mmCIF file of N, CA and C in Angstrom:
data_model
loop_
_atom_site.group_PDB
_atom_site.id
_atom_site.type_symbol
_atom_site.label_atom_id
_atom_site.label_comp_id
_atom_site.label_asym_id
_atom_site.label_seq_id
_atom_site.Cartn_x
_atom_site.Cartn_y
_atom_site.Cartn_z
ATOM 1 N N UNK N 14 -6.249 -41.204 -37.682
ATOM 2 C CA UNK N 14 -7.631 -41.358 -37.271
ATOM 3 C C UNK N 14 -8.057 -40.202 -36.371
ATOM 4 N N UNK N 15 -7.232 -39.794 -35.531
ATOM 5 C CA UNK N 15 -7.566 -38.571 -34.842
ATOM 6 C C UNK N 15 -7.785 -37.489 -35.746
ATOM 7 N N UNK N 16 -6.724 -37.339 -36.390
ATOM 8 C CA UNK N 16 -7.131 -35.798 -37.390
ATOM 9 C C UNK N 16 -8.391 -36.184 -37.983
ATOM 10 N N UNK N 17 -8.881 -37.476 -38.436
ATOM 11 C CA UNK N 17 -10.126 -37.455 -38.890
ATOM 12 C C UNK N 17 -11.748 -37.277 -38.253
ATOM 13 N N UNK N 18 -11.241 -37.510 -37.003
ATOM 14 C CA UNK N 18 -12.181 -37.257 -35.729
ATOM 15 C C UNK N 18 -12.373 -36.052 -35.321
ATOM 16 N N UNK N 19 -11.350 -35.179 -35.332
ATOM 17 C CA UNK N 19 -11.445 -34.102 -34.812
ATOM 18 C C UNK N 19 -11.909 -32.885 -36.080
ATOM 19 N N UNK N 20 -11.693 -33.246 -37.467
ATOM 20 C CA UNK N 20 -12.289 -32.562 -38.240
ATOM 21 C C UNK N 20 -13.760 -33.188 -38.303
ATOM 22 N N UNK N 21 -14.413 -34.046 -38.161
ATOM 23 C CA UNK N 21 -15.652 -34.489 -37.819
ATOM 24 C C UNK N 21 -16.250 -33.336 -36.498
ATOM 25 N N UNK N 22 -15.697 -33.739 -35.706
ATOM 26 C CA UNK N 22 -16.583 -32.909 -34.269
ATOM 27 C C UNK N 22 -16.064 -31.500 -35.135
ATOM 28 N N UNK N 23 -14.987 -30.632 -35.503
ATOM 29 C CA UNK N 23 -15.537 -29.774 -35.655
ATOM 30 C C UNK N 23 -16.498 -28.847 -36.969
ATOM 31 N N UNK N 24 -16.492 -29.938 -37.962
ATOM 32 C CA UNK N 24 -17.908 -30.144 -39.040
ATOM 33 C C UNK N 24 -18.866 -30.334 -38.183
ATOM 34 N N UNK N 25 -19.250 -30.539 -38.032
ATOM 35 C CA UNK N 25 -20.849 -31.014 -37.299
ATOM 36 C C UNK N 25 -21.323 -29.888 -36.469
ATOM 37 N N UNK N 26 -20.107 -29.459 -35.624
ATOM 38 C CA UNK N 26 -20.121 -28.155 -34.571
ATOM 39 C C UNK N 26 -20.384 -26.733 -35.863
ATOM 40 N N UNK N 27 -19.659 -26.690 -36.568
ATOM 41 C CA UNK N 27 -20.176 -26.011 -37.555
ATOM 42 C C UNK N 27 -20.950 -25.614 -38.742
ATOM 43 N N UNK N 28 -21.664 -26.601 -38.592
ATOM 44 C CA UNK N 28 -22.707 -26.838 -39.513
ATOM 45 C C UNK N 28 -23.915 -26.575 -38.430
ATOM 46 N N UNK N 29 -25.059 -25.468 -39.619
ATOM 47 C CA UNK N 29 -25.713 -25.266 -38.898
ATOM 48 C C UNK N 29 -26.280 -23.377 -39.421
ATOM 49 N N UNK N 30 -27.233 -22.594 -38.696
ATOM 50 C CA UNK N 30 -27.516 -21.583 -39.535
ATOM 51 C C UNK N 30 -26.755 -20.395 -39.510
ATOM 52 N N UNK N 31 -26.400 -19.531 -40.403
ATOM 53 C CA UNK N 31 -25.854 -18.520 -40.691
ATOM 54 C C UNK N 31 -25.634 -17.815 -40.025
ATOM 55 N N UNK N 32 -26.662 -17.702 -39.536
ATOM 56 C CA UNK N 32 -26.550 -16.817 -38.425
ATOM 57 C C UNK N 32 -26.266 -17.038 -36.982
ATOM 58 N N UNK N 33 -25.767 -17.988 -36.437
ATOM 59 C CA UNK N 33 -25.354 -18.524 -34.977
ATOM 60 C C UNK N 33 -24.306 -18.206 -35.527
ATOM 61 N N UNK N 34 -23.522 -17.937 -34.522
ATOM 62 C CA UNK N 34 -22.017 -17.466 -34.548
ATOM 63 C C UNK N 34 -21.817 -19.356 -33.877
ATOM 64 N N UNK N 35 -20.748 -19.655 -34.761
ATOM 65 C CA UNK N 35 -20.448 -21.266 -33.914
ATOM 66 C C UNK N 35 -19.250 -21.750 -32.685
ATOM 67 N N UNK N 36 -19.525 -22.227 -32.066
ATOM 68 C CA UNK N 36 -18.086 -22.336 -30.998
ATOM 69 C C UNK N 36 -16.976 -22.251 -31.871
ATOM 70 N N UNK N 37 -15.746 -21.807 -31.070
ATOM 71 C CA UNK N 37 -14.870 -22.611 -31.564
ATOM 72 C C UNK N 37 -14.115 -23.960 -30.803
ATOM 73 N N UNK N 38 -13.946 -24.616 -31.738
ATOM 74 C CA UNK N 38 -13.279 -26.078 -30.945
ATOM 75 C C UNK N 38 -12.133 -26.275 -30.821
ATOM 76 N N UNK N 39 -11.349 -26.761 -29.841
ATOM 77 C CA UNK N 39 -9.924 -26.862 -29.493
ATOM 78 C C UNK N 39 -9.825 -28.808 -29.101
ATOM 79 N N UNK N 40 -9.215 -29.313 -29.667
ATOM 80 C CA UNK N 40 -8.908 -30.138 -29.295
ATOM 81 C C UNK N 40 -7.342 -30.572 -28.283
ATOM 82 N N UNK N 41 -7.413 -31.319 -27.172
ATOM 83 C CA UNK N 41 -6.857 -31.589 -26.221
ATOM 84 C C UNK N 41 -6.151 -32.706 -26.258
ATOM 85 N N UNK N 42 -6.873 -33.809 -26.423
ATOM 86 C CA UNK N 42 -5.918 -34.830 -26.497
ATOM 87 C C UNK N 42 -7.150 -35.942 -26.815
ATOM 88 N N UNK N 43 -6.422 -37.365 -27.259
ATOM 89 C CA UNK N 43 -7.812 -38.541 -27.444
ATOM 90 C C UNK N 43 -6.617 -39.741 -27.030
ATOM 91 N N UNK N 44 -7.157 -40.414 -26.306
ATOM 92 C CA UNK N 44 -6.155 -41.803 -25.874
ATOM 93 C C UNK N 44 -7.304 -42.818 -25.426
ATOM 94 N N UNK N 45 -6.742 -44.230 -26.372
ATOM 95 C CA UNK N 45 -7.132 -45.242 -25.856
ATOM 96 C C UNK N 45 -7.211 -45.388 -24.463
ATOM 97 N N UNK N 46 -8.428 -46.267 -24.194
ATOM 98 C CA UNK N 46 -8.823 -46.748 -22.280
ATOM 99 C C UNK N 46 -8.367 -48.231 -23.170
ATOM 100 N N UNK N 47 -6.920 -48.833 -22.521
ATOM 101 C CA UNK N 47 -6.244 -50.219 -22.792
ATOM 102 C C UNK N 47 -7.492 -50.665 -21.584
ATOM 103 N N UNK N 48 -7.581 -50.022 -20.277
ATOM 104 C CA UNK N 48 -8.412 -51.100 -19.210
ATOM 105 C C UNK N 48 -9.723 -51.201 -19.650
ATOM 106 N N UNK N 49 -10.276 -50.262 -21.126
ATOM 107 C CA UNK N 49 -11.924 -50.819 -21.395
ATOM 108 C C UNK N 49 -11.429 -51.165 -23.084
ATOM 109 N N UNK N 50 -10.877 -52.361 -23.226
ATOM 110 C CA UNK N 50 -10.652 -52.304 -24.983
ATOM 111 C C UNK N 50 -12.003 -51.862 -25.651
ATOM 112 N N UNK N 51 -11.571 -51.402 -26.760
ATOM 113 C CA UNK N 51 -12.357 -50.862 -27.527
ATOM 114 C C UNK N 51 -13.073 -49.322 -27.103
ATOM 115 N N UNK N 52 -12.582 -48.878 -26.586
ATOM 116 C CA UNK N 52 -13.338 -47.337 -26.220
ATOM 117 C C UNK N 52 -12.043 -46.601 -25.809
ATOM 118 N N UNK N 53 -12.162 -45.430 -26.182
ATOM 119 C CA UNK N 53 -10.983 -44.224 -26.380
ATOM 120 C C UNK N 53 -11.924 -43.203 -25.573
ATOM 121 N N UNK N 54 -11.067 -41.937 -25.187
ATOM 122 C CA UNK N 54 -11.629 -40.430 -24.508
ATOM 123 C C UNK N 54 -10.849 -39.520 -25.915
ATOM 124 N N UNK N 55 -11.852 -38.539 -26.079
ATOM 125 C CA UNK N 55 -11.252 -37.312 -26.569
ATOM 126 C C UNK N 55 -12.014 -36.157 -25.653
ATOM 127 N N UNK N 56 -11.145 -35.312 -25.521
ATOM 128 C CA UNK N 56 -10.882 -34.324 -24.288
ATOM 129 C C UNK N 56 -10.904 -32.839 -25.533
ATOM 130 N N UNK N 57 -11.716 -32.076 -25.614
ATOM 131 C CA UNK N 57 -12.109 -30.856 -26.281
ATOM 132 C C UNK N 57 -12.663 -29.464 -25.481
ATOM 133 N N UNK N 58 -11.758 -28.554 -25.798
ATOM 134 C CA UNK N 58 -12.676 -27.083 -25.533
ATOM 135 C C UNK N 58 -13.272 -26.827 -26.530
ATOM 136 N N UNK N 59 -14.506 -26.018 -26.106
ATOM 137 C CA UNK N 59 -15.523 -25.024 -26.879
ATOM 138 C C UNK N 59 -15.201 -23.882 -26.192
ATOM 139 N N UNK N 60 -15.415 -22.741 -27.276
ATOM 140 C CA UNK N 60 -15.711 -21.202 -27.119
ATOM 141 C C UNK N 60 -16.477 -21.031 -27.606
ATOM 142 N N UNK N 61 -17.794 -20.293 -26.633
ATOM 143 C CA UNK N 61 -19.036 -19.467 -27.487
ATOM 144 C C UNK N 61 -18.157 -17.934 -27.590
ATOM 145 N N UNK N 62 -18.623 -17.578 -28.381
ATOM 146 C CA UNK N 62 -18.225 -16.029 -28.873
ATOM 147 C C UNK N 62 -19.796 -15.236 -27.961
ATOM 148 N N UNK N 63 -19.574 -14.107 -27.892
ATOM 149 C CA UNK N 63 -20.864 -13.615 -27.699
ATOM 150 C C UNK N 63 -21.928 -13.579 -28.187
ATOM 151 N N UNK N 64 -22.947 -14.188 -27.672
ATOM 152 C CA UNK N 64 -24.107 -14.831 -28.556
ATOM 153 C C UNK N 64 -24.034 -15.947 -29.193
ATOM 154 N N UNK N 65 -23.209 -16.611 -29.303
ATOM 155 C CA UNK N 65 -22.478 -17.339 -30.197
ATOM 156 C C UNK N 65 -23.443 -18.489 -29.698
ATOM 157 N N UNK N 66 -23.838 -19.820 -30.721
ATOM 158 C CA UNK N 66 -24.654 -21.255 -30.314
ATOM 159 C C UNK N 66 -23.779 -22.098 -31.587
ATOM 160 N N UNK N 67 -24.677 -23.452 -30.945
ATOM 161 C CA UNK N 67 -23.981 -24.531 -32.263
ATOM 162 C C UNK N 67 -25.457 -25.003 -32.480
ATOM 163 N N UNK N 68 -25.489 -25.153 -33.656
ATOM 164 C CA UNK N 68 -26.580 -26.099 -34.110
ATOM 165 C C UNK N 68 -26.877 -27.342 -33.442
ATOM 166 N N UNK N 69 -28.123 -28.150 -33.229
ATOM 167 C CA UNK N 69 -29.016 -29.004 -33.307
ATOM 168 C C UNK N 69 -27.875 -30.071 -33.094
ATOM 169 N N UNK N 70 -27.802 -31.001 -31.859
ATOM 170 C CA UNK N 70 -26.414 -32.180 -33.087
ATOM 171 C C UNK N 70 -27.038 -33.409 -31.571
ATOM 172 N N UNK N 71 -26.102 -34.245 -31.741
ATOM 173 C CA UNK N 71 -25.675 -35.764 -31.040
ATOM 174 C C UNK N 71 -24.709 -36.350 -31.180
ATOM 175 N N UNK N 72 -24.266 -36.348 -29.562
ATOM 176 C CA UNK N 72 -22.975 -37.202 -29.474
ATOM 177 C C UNK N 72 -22.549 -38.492 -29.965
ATOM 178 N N UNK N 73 -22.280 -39.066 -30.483
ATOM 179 C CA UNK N 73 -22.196 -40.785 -30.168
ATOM 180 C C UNK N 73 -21.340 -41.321 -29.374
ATOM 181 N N UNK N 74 -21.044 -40.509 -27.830
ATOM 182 C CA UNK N 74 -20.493 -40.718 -26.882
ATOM 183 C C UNK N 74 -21.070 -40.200 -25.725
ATOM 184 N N UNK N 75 -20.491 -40.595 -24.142
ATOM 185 C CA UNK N 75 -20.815 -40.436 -23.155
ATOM 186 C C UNK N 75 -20.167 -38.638 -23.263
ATOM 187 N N UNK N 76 -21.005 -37.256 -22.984
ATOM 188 C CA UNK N 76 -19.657 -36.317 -23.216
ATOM 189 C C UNK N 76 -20.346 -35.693 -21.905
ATOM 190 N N UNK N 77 -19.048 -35.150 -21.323
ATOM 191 C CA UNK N 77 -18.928 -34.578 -19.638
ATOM 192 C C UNK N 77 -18.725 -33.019 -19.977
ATOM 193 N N UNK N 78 -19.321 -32.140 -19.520
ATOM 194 C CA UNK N 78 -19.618 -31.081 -19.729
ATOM 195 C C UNK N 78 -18.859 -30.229 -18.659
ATOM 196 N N UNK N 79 -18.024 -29.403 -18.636
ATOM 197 C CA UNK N 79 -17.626 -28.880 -17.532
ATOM 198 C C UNK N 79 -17.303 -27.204 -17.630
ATOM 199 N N UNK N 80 -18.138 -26.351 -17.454
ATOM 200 C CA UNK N 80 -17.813 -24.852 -17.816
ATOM 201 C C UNK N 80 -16.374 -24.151 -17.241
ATOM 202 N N UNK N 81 -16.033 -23.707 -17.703
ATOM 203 C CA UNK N 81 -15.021 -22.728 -17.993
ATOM 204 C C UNK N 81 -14.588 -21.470 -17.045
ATOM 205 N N UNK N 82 -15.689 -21.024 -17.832
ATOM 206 C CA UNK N 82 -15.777 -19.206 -18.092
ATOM 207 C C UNK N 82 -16.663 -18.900 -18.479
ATOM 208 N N UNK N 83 -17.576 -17.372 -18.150
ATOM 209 C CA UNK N 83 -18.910 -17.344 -18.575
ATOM 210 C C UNK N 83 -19.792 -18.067 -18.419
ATOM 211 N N UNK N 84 -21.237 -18.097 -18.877
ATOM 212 C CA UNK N 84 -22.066 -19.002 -18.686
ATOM 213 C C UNK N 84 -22.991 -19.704 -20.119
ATOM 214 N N UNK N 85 -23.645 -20.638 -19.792
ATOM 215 C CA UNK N 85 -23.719 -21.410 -21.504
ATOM 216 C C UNK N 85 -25.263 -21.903 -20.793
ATOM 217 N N UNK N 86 -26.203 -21.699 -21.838
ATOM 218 C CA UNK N 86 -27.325 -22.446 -21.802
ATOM 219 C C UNK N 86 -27.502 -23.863 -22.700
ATOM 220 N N UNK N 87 -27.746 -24.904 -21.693
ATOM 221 C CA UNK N 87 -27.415 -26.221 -22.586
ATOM 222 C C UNK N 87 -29.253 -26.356 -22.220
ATOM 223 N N UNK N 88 -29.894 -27.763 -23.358
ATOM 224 C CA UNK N 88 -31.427 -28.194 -23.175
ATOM 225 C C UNK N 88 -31.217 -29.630 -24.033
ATOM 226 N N UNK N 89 -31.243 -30.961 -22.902
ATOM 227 C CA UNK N 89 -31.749 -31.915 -24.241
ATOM 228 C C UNK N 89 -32.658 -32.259 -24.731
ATOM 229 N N UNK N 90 -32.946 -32.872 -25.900
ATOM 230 C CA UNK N 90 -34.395 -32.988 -26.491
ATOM 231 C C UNK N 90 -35.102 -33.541 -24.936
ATOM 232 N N UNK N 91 -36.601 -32.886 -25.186
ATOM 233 C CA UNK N 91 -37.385 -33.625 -23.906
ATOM 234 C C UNK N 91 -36.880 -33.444 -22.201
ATOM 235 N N UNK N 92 -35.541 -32.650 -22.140
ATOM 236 C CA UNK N 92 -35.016 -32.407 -20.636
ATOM 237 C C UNK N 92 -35.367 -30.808 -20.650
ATOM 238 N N UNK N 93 -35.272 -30.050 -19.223
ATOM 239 C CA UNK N 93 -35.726 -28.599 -19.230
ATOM 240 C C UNK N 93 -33.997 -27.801 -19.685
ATOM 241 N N UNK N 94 -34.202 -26.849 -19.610
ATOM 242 C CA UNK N 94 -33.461 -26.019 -20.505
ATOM 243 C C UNK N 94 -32.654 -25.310 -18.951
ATOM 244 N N UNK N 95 -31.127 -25.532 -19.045
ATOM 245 C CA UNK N 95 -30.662 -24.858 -17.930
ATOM 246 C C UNK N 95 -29.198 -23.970 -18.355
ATOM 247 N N UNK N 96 -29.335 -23.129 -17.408
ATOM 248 C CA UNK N 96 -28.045 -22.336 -17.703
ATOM 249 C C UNK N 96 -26.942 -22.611 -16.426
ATOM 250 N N UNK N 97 -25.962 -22.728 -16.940
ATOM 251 C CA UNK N 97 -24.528 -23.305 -16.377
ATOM 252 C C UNK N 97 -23.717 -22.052 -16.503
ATOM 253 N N UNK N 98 -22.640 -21.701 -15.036
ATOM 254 C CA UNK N 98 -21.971 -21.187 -14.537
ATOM 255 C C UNK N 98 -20.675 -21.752 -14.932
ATOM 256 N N UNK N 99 -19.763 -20.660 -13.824
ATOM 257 C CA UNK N 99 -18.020 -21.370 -13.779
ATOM 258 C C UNK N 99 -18.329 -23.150 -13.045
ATOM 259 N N UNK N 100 -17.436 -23.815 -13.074
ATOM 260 C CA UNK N 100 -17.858 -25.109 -12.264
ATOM 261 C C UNK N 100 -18.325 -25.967 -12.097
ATOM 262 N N UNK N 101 -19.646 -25.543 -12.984
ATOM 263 C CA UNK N 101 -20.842 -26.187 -13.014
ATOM 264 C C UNK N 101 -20.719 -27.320 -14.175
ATOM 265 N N UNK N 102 -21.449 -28.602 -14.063
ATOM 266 C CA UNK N 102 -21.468 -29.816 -15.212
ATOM 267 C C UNK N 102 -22.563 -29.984 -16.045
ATOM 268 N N UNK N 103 -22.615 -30.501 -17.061
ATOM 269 C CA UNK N 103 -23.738 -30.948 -17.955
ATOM 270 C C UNK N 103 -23.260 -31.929 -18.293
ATOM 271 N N UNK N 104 -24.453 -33.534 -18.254
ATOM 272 C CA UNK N 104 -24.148 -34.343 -19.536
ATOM 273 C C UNK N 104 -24.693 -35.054 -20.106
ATOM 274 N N UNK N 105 -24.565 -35.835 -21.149
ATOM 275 C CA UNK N 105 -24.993 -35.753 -22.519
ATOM 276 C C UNK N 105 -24.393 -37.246 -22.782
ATOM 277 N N UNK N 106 -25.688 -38.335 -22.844
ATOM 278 C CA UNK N 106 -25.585 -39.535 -23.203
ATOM 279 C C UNK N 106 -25.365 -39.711 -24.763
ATOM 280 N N UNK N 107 -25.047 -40.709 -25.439
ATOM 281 C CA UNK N 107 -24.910 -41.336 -26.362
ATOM 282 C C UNK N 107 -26.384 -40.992 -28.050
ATOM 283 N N UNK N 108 -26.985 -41.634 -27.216
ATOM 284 C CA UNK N 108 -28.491 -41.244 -27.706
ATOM 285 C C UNK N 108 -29.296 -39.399 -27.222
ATOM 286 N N UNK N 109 -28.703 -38.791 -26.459
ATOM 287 C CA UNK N 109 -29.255 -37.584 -26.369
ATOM 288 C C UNK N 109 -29.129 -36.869 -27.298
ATOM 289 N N UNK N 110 -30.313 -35.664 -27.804
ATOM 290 C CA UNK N 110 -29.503 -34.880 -28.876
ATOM 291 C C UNK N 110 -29.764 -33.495 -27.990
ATOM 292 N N UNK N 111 -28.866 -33.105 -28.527
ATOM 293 C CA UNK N 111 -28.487 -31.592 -27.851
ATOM 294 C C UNK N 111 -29.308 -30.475 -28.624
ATOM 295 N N UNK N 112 -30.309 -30.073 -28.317
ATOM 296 C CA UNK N 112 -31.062 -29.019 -28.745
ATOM 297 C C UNK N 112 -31.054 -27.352 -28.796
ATOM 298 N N UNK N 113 -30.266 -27.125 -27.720
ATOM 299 C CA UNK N 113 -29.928 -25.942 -27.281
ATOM 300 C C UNK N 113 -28.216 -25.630 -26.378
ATOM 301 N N UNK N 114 -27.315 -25.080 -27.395
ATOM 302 C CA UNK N 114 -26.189 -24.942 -26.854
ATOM 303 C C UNK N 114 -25.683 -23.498 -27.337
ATOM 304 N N UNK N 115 -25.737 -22.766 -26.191
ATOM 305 C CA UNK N 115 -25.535 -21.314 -26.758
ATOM 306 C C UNK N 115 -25.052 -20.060 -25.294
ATOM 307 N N UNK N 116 -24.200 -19.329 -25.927
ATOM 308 C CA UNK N 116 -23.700 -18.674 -24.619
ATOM 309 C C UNK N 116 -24.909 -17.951 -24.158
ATOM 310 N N UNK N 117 -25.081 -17.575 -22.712
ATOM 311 C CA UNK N 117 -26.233 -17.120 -22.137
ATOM 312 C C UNK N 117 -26.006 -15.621 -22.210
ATOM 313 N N UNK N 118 -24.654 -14.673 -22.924
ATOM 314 C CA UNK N 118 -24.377 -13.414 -22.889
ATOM 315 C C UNK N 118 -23.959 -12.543 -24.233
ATOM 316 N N UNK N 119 -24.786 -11.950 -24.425
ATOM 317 C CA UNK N 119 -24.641 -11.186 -25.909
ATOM 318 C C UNK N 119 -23.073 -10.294 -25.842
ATOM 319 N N UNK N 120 -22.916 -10.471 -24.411
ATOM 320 C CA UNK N 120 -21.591 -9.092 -24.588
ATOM 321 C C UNK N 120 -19.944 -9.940 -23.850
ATOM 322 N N UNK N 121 -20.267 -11.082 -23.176
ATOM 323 C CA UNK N 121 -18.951 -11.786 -22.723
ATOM 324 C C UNK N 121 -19.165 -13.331 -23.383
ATOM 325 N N UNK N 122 -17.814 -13.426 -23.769
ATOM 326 C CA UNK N 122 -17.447 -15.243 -23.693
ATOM 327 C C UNK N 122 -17.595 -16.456 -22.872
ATOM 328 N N UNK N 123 -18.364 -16.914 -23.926
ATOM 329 C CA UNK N 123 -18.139 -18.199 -22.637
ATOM 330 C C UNK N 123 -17.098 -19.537 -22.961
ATOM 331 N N UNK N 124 -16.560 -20.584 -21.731
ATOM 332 C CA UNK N 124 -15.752 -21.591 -22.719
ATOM 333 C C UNK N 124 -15.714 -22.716 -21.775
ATOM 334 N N UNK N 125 -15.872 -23.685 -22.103
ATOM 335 C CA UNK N 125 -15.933 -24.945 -21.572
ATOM 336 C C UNK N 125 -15.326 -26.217 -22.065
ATOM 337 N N UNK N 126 -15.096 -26.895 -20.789
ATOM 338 C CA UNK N 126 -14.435 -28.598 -21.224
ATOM 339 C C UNK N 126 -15.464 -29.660 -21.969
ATOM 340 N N UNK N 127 -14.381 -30.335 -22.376
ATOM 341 C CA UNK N 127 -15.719 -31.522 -23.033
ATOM 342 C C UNK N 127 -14.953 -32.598 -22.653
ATOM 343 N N UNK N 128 -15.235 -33.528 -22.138
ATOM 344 C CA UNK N 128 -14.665 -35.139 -22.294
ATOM 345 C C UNK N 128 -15.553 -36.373 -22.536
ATOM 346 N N UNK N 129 -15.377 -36.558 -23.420
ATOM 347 C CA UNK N 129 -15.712 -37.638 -24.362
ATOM 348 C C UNK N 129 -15.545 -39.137 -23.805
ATOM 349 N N UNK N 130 -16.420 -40.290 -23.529
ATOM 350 C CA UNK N 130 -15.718 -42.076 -23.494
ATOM 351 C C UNK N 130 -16.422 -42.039 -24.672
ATOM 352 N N UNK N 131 -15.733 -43.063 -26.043
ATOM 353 C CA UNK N 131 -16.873 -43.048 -26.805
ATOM 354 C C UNK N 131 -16.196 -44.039 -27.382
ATOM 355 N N UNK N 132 -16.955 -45.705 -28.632
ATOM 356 C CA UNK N 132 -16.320 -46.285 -29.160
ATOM 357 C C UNK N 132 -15.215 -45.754 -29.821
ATOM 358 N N UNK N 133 -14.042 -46.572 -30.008
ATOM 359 C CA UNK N 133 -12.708 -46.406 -30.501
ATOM 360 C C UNK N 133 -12.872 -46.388 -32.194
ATOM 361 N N UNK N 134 -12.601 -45.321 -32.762
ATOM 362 C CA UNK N 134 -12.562 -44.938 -34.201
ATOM 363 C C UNK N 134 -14.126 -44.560 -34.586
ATOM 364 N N UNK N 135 -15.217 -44.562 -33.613
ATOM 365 C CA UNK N 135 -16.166 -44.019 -34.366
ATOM 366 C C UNK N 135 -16.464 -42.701 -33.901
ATOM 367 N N UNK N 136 -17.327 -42.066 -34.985
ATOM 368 C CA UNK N 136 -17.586 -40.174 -34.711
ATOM 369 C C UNK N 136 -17.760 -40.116 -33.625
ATOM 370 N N UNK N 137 -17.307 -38.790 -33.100
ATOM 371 C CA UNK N 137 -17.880 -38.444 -31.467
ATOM 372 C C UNK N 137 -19.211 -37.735 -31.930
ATOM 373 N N UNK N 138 -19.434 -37.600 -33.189
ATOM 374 C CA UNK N 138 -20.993 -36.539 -33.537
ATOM 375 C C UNK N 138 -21.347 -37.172 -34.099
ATOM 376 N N UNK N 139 -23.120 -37.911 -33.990
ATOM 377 C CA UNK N 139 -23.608 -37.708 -35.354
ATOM 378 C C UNK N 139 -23.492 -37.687 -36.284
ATOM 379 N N UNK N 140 -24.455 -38.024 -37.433
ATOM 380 C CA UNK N 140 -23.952 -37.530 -39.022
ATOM 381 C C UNK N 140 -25.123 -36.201 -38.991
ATOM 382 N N UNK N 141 -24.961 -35.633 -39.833
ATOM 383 C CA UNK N 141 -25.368 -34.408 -40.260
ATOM 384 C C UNK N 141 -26.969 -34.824 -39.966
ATOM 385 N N UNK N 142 -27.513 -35.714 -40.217
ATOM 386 C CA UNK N 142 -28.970 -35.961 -40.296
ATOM 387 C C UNK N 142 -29.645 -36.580 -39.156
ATOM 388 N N UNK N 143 -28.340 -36.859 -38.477
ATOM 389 C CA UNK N 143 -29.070 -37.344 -36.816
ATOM 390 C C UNK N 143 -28.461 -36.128 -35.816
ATOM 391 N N UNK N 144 -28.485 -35.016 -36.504
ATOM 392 C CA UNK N 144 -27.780 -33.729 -35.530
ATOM 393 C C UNK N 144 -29.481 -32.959 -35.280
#
């Protein structure tokens, strides 16, 4: 079920236009919460490449945003559009869709944490048509 999850988040992360260079995704680890039955964490890096964005998408989880390296401009539908440092957090409810995710530097990398609470066995993304 994990390998099937994690080729999900990174379909969805890659889907999207030709021309965005797309993160790349690293997966970390995913473990049941036994103290909340029914809800699991999966724990993921992203790399923007330079210039690099991901398409349009939505979580179907709580996901915790935590930068890296470099800096990343995140915007959710209807929230203002901000750019994130080393340190710095973003996050991203269940129902939010992520409108704008893209490194803020044409010439350095950027890379960041992701941690995920999200129901147990369902997508951490969207389907293609609610991205």
């Amino acid at each position: 079920m994990t390998t099937k999850l994690i080729a999900l988040v990174l379909l969805c992360l890659m889907s999207g236009t030709a021309m965005a260079q797309e993160s790349k995704v690293t997966a970390l680890m995913s473990k049941d919460l036994k103290e909340n039955p029914g809800k699991e964490v999966l724990m993921i890096t992203g790399a923007h490449a330079p210039g690099g964005s991901n398409a349009i998408h939505r979580h179907n989880a709580q996901a915790f945003i935590y930068v890296l390296e470099g800096s990343v401009v995140m915007q959710l539908k209807g929230g203002k559009q901000v750019t994130l440092t080393p340190g710095q957090t973003f996050y991203e409810g269940p129902d939010d869709v992520h409108v704008v995710d893209r490194n803020a530097s044409a010439t350095e990398p950027a890379k960041f944490l992701v941690f995920m609470i999200k129901d147990k066995g369902a997508p951490a993304l969207g389907q293609q048509s609610d991205c």
